[in-house]
Tab-separated table of C-alpha atoms in Angstrom:
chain	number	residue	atom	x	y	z
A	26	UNK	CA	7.141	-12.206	-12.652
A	27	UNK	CA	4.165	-11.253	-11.236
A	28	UNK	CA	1.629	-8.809	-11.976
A	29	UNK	CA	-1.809	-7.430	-11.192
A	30	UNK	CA	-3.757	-5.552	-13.566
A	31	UNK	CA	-7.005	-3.410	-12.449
A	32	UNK	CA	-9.529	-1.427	-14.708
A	33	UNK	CA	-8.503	1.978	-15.051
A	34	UNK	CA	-10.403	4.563	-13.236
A	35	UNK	CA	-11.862	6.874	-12.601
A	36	UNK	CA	-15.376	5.125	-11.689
A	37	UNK	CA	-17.843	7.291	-11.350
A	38	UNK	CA	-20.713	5.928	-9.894
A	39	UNK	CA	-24.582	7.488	-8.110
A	40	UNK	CA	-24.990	6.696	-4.617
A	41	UNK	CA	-26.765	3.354	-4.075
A	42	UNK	CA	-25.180	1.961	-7.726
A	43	UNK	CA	-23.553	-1.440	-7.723
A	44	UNK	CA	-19.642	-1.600	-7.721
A	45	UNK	CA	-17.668	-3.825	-9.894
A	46	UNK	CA	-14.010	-3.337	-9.940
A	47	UNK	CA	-12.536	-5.785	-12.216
A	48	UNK	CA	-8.567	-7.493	-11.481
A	49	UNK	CA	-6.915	-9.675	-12.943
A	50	UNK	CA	-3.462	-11.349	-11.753
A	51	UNK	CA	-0.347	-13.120	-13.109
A	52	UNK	CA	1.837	-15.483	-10.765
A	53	UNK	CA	3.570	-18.123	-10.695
A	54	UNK	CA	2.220	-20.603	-8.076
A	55	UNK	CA	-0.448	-20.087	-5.338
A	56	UNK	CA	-0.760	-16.123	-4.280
A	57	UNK	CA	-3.147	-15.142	-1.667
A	58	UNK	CA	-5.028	-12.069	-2.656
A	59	UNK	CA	-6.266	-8.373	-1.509
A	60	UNK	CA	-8.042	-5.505	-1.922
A	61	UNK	CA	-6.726	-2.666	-0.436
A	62	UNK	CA	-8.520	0.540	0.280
A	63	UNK	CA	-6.845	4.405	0.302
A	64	UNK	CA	-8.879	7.185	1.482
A	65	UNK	CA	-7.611	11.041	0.228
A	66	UNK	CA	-4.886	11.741	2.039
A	67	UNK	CA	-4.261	8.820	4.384
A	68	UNK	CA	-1.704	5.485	3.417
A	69	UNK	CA	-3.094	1.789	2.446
A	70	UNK	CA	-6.083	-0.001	4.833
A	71	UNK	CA	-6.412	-3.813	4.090
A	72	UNK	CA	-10.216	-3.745	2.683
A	73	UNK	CA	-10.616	-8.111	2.314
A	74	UNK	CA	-8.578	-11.057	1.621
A	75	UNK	CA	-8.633	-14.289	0.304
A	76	UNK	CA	-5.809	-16.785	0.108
A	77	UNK	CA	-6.792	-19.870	-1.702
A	78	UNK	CA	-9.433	-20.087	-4.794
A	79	UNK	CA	-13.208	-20.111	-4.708
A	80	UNK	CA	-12.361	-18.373	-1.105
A	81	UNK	CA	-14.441	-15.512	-0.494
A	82	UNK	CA	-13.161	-11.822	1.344
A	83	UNK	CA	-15.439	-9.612	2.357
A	84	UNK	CA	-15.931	-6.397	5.100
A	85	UNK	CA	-17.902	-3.542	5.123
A	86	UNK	CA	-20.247	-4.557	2.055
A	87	UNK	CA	-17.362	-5.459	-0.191
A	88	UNK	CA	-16.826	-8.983	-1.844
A	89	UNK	CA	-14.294	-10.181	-3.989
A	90	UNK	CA	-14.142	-14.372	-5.022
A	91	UNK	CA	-10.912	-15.790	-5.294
A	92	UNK	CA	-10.901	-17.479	-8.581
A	93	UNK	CA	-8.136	-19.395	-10.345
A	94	UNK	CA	-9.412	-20.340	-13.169
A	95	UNK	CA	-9.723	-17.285	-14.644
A	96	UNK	CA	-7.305	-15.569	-12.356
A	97	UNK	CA	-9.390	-12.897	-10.781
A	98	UNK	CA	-10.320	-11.204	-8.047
A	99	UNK	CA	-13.261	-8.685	-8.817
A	100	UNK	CA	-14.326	-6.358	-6.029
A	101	UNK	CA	-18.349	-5.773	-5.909
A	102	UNK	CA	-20.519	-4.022	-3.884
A	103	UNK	CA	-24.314	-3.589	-4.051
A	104	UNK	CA	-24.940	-0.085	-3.066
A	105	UNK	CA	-22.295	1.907	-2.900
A	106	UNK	CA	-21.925	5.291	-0.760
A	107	UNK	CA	-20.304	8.794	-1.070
A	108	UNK	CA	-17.932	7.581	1.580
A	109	UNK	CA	-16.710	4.684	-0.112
A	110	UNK	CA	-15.071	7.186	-2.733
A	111	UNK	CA	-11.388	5.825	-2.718
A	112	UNK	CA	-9.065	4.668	-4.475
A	113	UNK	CA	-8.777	0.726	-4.140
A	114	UNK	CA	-5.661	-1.086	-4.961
A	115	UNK	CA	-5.386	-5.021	-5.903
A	116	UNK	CA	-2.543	-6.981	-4.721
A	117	UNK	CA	-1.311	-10.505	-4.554
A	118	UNK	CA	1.703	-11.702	-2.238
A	119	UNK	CA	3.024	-15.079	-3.024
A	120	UNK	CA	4.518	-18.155	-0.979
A	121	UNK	CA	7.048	-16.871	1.688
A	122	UNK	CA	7.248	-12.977	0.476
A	123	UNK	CA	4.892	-10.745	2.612
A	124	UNK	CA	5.323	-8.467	0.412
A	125	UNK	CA	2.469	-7.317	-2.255
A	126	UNK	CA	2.402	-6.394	-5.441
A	127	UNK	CA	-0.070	-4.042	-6.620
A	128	UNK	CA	-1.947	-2.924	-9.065
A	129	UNK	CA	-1.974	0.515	-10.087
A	130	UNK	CA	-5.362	1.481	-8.458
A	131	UNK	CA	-8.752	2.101	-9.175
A	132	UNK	CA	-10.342	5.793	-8.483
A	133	UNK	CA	-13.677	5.719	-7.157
A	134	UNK	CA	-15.610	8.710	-6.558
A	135	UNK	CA	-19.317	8.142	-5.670
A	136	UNK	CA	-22.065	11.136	-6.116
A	137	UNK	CA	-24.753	11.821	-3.940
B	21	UNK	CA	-4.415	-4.225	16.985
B	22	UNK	CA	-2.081	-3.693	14.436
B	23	UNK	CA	-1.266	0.031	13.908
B	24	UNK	CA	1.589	1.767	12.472
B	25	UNK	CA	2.217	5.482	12.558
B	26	UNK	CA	4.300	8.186	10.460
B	27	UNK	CA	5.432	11.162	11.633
B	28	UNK	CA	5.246	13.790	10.190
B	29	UNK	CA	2.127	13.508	8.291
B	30	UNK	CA	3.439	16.568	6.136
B	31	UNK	CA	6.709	18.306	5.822
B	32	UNK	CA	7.603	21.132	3.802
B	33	UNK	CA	11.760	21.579	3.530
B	34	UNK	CA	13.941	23.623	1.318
B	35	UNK	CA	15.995	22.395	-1.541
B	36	UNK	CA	19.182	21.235	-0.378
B	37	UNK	CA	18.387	20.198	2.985
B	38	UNK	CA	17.663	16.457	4.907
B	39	UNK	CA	13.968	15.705	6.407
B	40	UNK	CA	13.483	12.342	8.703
B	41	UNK	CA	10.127	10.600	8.561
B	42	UNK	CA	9.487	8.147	11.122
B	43	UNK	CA	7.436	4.905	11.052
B	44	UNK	CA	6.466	3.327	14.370
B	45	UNK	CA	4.704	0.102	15.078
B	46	UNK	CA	2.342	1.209	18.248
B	47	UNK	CA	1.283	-2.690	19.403
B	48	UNK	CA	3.634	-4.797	18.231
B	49	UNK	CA	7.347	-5.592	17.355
B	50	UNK	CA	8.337	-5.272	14.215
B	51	UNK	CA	11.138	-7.185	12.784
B	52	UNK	CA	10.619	-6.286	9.165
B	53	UNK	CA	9.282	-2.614	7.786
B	54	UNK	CA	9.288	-1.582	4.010
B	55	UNK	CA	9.130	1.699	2.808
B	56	UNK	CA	7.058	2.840	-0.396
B	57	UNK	CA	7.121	5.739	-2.954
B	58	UNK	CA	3.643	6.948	-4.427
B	59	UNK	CA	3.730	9.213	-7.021
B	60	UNK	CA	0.305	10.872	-7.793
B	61	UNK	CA	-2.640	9.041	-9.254
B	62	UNK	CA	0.119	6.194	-9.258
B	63	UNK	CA	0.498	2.484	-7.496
B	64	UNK	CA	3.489	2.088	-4.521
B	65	UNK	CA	6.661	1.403	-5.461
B	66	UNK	CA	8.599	-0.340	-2.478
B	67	UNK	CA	11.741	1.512	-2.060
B	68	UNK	CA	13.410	-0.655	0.774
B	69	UNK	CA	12.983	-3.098	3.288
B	70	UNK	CA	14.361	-2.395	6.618
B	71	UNK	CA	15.425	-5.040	8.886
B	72	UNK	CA	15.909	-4.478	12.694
B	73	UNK	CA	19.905	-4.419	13.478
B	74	UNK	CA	20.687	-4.745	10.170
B	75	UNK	CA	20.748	-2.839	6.879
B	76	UNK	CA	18.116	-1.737	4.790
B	77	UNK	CA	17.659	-4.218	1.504
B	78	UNK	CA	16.822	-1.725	-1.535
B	79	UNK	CA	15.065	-2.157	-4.595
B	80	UNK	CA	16.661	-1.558	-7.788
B	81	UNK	CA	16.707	2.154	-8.947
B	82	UNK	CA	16.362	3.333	-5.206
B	83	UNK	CA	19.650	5.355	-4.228
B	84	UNK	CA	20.715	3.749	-0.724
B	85	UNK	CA	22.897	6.979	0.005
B	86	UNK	CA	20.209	9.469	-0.710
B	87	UNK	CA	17.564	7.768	1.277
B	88	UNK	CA	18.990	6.672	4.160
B	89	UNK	CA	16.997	4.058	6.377
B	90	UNK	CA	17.711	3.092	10.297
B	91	UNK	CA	15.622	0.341	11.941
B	92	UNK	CA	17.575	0.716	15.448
B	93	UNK	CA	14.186	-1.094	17.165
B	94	UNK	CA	11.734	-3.573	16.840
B	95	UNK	CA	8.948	-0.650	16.674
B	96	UNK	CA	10.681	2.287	14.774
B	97	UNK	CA	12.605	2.731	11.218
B	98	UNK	CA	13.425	6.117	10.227
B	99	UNK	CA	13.682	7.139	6.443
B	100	UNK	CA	16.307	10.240	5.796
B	101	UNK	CA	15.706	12.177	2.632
B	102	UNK	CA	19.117	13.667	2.500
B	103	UNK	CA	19.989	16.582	-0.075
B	104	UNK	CA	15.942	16.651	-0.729
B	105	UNK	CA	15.596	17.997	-4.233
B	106	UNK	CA	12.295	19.017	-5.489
B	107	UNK	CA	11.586	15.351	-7.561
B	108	UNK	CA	11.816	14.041	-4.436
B	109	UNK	CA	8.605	15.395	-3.499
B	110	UNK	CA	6.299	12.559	-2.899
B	111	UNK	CA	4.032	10.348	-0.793
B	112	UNK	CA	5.783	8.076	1.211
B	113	UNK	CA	4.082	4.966	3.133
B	114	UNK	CA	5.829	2.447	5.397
B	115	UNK	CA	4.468	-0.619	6.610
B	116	UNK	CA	5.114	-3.187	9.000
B	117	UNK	CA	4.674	-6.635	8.928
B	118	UNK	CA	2.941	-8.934	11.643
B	119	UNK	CA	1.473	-12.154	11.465
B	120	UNK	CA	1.871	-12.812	7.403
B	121	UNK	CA	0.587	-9.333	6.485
B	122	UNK	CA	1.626	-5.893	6.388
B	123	UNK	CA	0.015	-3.085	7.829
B	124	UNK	CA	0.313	0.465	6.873
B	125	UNK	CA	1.217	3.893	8.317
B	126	UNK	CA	-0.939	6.924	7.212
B	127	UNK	CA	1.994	8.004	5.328
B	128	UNK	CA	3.596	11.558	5.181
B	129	UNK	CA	3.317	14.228	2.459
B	130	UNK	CA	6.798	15.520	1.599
B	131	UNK	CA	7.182	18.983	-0.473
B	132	UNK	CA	10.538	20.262	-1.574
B	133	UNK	CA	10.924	23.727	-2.662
């Protein structure tokens, strides 16, 4: 079935510091992808999307490059901020199903 | 556009007793809403999908008679916790789905003692 696998967290990072959050997916045909975003305390904000490969998502400084051939989605940012700490979830839904599957989430707490 | 809302954001209820959380879609009709589970420092686990005028379509594991879920309109499902014990202390999320995606309530805090 499929599955989406993220780096585990926490990531620590300085303000400023460049972001990679890696994830990596398994499916069986062609899943559009997302990064969702959870700040403490509140439920799931769609961060970017990207539904076919070499497509690009991005909002609010965030990237992530749809790419098949390695099945990825990595999340980047170049300078992150304290505000950005979060904890960012990966998902894929596939043909018909609205429905995502995610990743178990990545912790990111940012230091001034 | 697009915005779903829980209430209540937190509830506190003894052991023993039934608590009602309520997911509404504020600008749009919903035909189909799915309610999560997140345990802490843990993904969602989707517990149901609700369908309007019909019943709830649960996911393997997830007791229909213990959590109990109503979608009597196209902009509100209601998820009853009945006989809350204290595992069922959790963070629960619903979401709604519009235009191929799903959008998601703030989600409500529920503590059993």
């Amino acid at each position: 079935g499929d599955s989406v696998t993220q780096m585990e967290g926490p990531v620590t990072l300085s303000e400023e510091a460049f972001l990679t959050i890696n994830c990596t997916y398994t499916a069986t045909g062609y899943p559009s992808l997302f990064w969702y975003v959870q700040y403490p305390g509140e439920g799931l904000q769609l961060l970017l999307k990207a539904t076919k490969a070499d497509d690009k998502g991005s909002n609010k400084g965030f990237e992530a490059t749809y790419r098949k051939e390695t099945t990825s989605f990595h999340l980047e940012k170049g300078s992150v901020q304290v505000s950005d700490s979060a904890v960012y979830f990966c998902a894929l839904s596939e043909g018909g199903s609205y429905i995502p599957t995610f990743g178990r989430g990545t912790s990111l707490i940012v230091h001034p | 556009g697009a915005v779903v809302s829980q209430h209540p954001s937190r509830v506190i209820c003894k052991s023993g007793t039934s608590v009602k959380i309520e997911c509404r879609s504020l600008d749009f009709q919903a035909t189909t809403m799915f309610w999560y589970r997140q345990f802490p420092k843990q993904s969602l686990m989707l517990m149901a999908t609700s369908n309007e005028g019909s019943k709830a379509t649960y996911e393997q594991g997830v007791e229909k008679d213990k959590f109990l879920i109503n979608h009597a309109s196209l902009t509100l499902s209601t998820l009853t916790v009945t006989s809350a014990h204290p595992e069922d202390s959790s963070f629960y999320i619903c979401s709604a789905q519009y235009s191929y995606e799903q959008y998601f309530g703030p989600g409500t805090r529920l503590t059993v003692t």
